[in-house]
Amino acid sequence: MKTIIAACSQNLSGSRASIQTALRTLLAVPWPSQRDIGSALQLLAVLQWVLSFLLLGTVSLLLLIYLLFTSLWLIPVLYLAWIIFDWDTPEKGGRRLSCLRRWTVWKYFRDYFPVKLVKTHDLSPSHNYIIGSHPHGILCVGAFCNFITGSTGFEELFPGIRSFLTTLAGNFRLPVFREYLMSGGLFPVTRRAIGYLLSQKGTGNAVAIVIGGAAESLSCRPGVTTLILKNRKGFVRMALRHGAFLVPSFSFGENDLFRQVVFEEGSWMRSIQRRFQKMMGFAPCLFYGRGLTSCRSRGFLPYARPITTVVGEPVAVPKVENPSRELVDRYHELYICALLKLFNENKTKYGLSESDELHIL
């Protein structure tokens, strides 16, 4: 019996010593600093945004189709009825939620890159505006962060101005995703939707349009500043019809967030991209960024590169119900001149050299 008791005591002593050793080892491990926690939150903020824009619509659609063949079939049926009833809402003001724009997560999203908004001129609340956002980049990070979230202080820099951002109309046909887009203040890039914002919501509205669109994303790569703008004149015609002033903006650093495999003009892959763009409204780009666990690995997250969006001087536009082609061309040229002036005055301040030029196609 004494032998058994001694053995048990020895085992307990050994276990106690092992636990003490484990605790000392655990306490010796450095706890994450406040900076490490902040970096992790920034990464998670960007991750949820990328996944939302790339997967939310498709996953929601597939889930609703799956539920149709289960005992929960009533859920997709009721939601489909709701979408039919609510079909025109995206083009009639949407359902913008201020609380969503003020999410703390957007501050971490902003600080990941970081994103900064620079004001060069005042915007009077007595006018409406169409803000041209350049360049498109891959995912329009600068436009989204500045004109949809409140993290960069747009409303404080431009008091009395409400900002909106347009995107592909096809996005609003995807279930659940459409609600997500509308809640943030996104609208279809259609004449009807833009016209509603500029004519039915009073003054002090600024509608941001990424003018280059999908075609411009095909040329997006670091060190290249090429805009698709020369034959894009619909936004000028809309501005004239509603008397909305034209405001150029440029996001320096937007093209540095991803690396893209760019196919030469005339190649069969480029032809496939162009055809897909015409059919679906967006271009399939082969791009990569950093990985989730390391910035040195490849993945689908954007690189942490600073983005500075500079909002330029507004071009005063008269209200002309049926503007002539000559009038549209004149104000289109004035807009390009204002954009070039904005680019040249700020390029050396935000990462470009004096020799860098803005190429407009």
mmCIF file of N, CA, C and O in Angstrom, residues 183-218:
data_model
loop_
_atom_site.group_PDB
_atom_site.id
_atom_site.type_symbol
_atom_site.label_atom_id
_atom_site.label_comp_id
_atom_site.label_asym_id
_atom_site.label_seq_id
_atom_site.Cartn_x
_atom_site.Cartn_y
_atom_site.Cartn_z
ATOM 1 N N SER A 183 -28.104 49.433 -49.589
ATOM 2 C CA SER A 183 -27.981 49.928 -48.222
ATOM 3 C C SER A 183 -26.776 50.851 -48.067
ATOM 4 O O SER A 183 -26.765 51.730 -47.205
ATOM 5 N N GLY A 184 -25.758 50.666 -48.907
ATOM 6 C CA GLY A 184 -24.581 51.516 -48.829
ATOM 7 C C GLY A 184 -24.667 52.774 -49.674
ATOM 8 O O GLY A 184 -23.818 53.664 -49.550
ATOM 9 N N GLY A 185 -25.672 52.863 -50.562
ATOM 10 C CA GLY A 185 -25.798 54.037 -51.415
ATOM 11 C C GLY A 185 -25.298 53.812 -52.825
ATOM 12 O O GLY A 185 -24.962 54.764 -53.530
ATOM 13 N N LEU A 186 -25.267 52.550 -53.266
ATOM 14 C CA LEU A 186 -24.882 52.227 -54.645
ATOM 15 C C LEU A 186 -26.131 52.147 -55.514
ATOM 16 O O LEU A 186 -27.195 51.706 -55.049
ATOM 17 N N PHE A 187 -25.984 52.561 -56.787
ATOM 18 C CA PHE A 187 -27.104 52.593 -57.717
ATOM 19 C C PHE A 187 -26.665 52.064 -59.073
ATOM 20 O O PHE A 187 -25.483 52.080 -59.396
ATOM 21 N N PRO A 188 -27.616 51.594 -59.884
ATOM 22 C CA PRO A 188 -27.256 51.127 -61.225
ATOM 23 C C PRO A 188 -26.744 52.294 -62.074
ATOM 24 O O PRO A 188 -27.249 53.420 -61.965
ATOM 25 N N VAL A 189 -25.780 52.021 -62.913
ATOM 26 C CA VAL A 189 -25.249 53.063 -63.784
ATOM 27 C C VAL A 189 -26.131 53.126 -65.035
ATOM 28 O O VAL A 189 -25.706 52.815 -66.150
ATOM 29 N N THR A 190 -27.379 53.573 -64.834
ATOM 30 C CA THR A 190 -28.354 53.702 -65.914
ATOM 31 C C THR A 190 -28.858 55.142 -65.953
ATOM 32 O O THR A 190 -28.789 55.867 -64.953
ATOM 33 N N ARG A 191 -29.386 55.538 -67.105
ATOM 34 C CA ARG A 191 -29.910 56.900 -67.235
ATOM 35 C C ARG A 191 -31.040 57.154 -66.257
ATOM 36 O O ARG A 191 -31.144 58.238 -65.665
ATOM 37 N N ARG A 192 -31.883 56.146 -66.084
ATOM 38 C CA ARG A 192 -33.032 56.316 -65.204
ATOM 39 C C ARG A 192 -32.609 56.538 -63.753
ATOM 40 O O ARG A 192 -33.128 57.435 -63.080
ATOM 41 N N ALA A 193 -31.678 55.731 -63.276
ATOM 42 C CA ALA A 193 -31.234 55.848 -61.884
ATOM 43 C C ALA A 193 -30.501 57.164 -61.637
ATOM 44 O O ALA A 193 -30.753 57.861 -60.640
ATOM 45 N N ILE A 194 -29.588 57.517 -62.543
ATOM 46 C CA ILE A 194 -28.836 58.765 -62.382
ATOM 47 C C ILE A 194 -29.753 59.967 -62.511
ATOM 48 O O ILE A 194 -29.661 60.933 -61.749
ATOM 49 N N GLY A 195 -30.688 59.897 -63.481
ATOM 50 C CA GLY A 195 -31.644 60.979 -63.667
ATOM 51 C C GLY A 195 -32.511 61.190 -62.439
ATOM 52 O O GLY A 195 -32.838 62.328 -62.075
ATOM 53 N N TYR A 196 -32.890 60.104 -61.768
ATOM 54 C CA TYR A 196 -33.709 60.223 -60.559
ATOM 55 C C TYR A 196 -32.943 60.953 -59.463
ATOM 56 O O TYR A 196 -33.474 61.849 -58.799
ATOM 57 N N LEU A 197 -31.681 60.579 -59.269
ATOM 58 C CA LEU A 197 -30.875 61.212 -58.225
ATOM 59 C C LEU A 197 -30.653 62.693 -58.491
ATOM 60 O O LEU A 197 -30.572 63.501 -57.561
ATOM 61 N N LEU A 198 -30.549 63.052 -59.761
ATOM 62 C CA LEU A 198 -30.245 64.445 -60.120
ATOM 63 C C LEU A 198 -31.489 65.308 -60.269
ATOM 64 O O LEU A 198 -31.370 66.530 -60.375
ATOM 65 N N SER A 199 -32.675 64.700 -60.282
ATOM 66 C CA SER A 199 -33.889 65.493 -60.512
ATOM 67 C C SER A 199 -34.949 65.338 -59.424
ATOM 68 O O SER A 199 -35.788 66.226 -59.262
ATOM 69 N N GLN A 200 -34.928 64.231 -58.676
ATOM 70 C CA GLN A 200 -35.988 63.974 -57.705
ATOM 71 C C GLN A 200 -35.524 64.060 -56.250
ATOM 72 O O GLN A 200 -36.319 63.857 -55.340
ATOM 73 N N LYS A 201 -34.260 64.334 -56.024
ATOM 74 C CA LYS A 201 -33.731 64.347 -54.658
ATOM 75 C C LYS A 201 -33.239 65.728 -54.234
ATOM 76 O O LYS A 201 -32.432 65.857 -53.322
ATOM 77 N N GLY A 202 -33.723 66.790 -54.917
ATOM 78 C CA GLY A 202 -33.294 68.127 -54.578
ATOM 79 C C GLY A 202 -31.873 68.403 -55.038
ATOM 80 O O GLY A 202 -31.398 67.833 -56.023
ATOM 81 N N THR A 203 -31.182 69.299 -54.326
ATOM 82 C CA THR A 203 -29.795 69.631 -54.665
ATOM 83 C C THR A 203 -28.852 69.067 -53.601
ATOM 84 O O THR A 203 -29.278 68.530 -52.583
ATOM 85 N N GLY A 204 -27.560 69.217 -53.864
ATOM 86 C CA GLY A 204 -26.569 68.703 -52.932
ATOM 87 C C GLY A 204 -26.256 67.237 -53.122
ATOM 88 O O GLY A 204 -25.708 66.595 -52.219
ATOM 89 N N ASN A 205 -26.579 66.690 -54.308
ATOM 90 C CA ASN A 205 -26.303 65.290 -54.604
ATOM 91 C C ASN A 205 -25.083 65.181 -55.509
ATOM 92 O O ASN A 205 -24.973 65.908 -56.499
ATOM 93 N N ALA A 206 -24.179 64.269 -55.182
ATOM 94 C CA ALA A 206 -22.983 64.027 -55.994
ATOM 95 C C ALA A 206 -22.968 62.563 -56.400
ATOM 96 O O ALA A 206 -22.772 61.684 -55.557
ATOM 97 N N VAL A 207 -23.187 62.301 -57.681
ATOM 98 C CA VAL A 207 -23.232 60.935 -58.202
ATOM 99 C C VAL A 207 -21.874 60.605 -58.813
ATOM 100 O O VAL A 207 -21.469 61.209 -59.804
ATOM 101 N N ALA A 208 -21.163 59.675 -58.218
ATOM 102 C CA ALA A 208 -19.850 59.275 -58.723
ATOM 103 C C ALA A 208 -20.002 58.154 -59.743
ATOM 104 O O ALA A 208 -20.700 57.167 -59.487
ATOM 105 N N ILE A 209 -19.360 58.308 -60.892
ATOM 106 C CA ILE A 209 -19.396 57.316 -61.963
ATOM 107 C C ILE A 209 -17.962 56.931 -62.312
ATOM 108 O O ILE A 209 -17.132 57.801 -62.596
ATOM 109 N N VAL A 210 -17.676 55.643 -62.267
ATOM 110 C CA VAL A 210 -16.362 55.151 -62.710
ATOM 111 C C VAL A 210 -16.441 55.031 -64.226
ATOM 112 O O VAL A 210 -16.859 54.009 -64.768
ATOM 113 N N ILE A 211 -16.053 56.079 -64.912
ATOM 114 C CA ILE A 211 -16.360 56.246 -66.331
ATOM 115 C C ILE A 211 -15.673 55.196 -67.207
ATOM 116 O O ILE A 211 -16.250 54.706 -68.179
ATOM 117 N N GLY A 212 -14.450 54.825 -66.886
ATOM 118 C CA GLY A 212 -13.725 53.860 -67.716
ATOM 119 C C GLY A 212 -14.359 52.487 -67.738
ATOM 120 O O GLY A 212 -14.252 51.762 -68.729
ATOM 121 N N GLY A 213 -15.019 52.104 -66.659
ATOM 122 C CA GLY A 213 -15.740 50.842 -66.593
ATOM 123 C C GLY A 213 -14.876 49.612 -66.810
ATOM 124 O O GLY A 213 -13.652 49.623 -66.613
ATOM 125 N N ALA A 214 -15.550 48.534 -67.229
ATOM 126 C CA ALA A 214 -14.887 47.242 -67.385
ATOM 127 C C ALA A 214 -13.762 47.285 -68.418
ATOM 128 O O ALA A 214 -12.736 46.618 -68.264
ATOM 129 N N ALA A 215 -13.942 48.067 -69.483
ATOM 130 C CA ALA A 215 -12.912 48.132 -70.526
ATOM 131 C C ALA A 215 -11.596 48.657 -69.965
ATOM 132 O O ALA A 215 -10.512 48.211 -70.345
ATOM 133 N N GLU A 216 -11.688 49.590 -69.028
ATOM 134 C CA GLU A 216 -10.478 50.173 -68.452
ATOM 135 C C GLU A 216 -9.768 49.204 -67.517
ATOM 136 O O GLU A 216 -8.538 49.236 -67.381
ATOM 137 N N SER A 217 -10.534 48.314 -66.879
ATOM 138 C CA SER A 217 -9.916 47.357 -65.955
ATOM 139 C C SER A 217 -8.972 46.402 -66.677
ATOM 140 O O SER A 217 -8.040 45.869 -66.075
ATOM 141 N N LEU A 218 -9.179 46.184 -67.978
ATOM 142 C CA LEU A 218 -8.317 45.276 -68.741
ATOM 143 C C LEU A 218 -6.902 45.835 -68.911
ATOM 144 O O LEU A 218 -5.967 45.086 -69.182
#
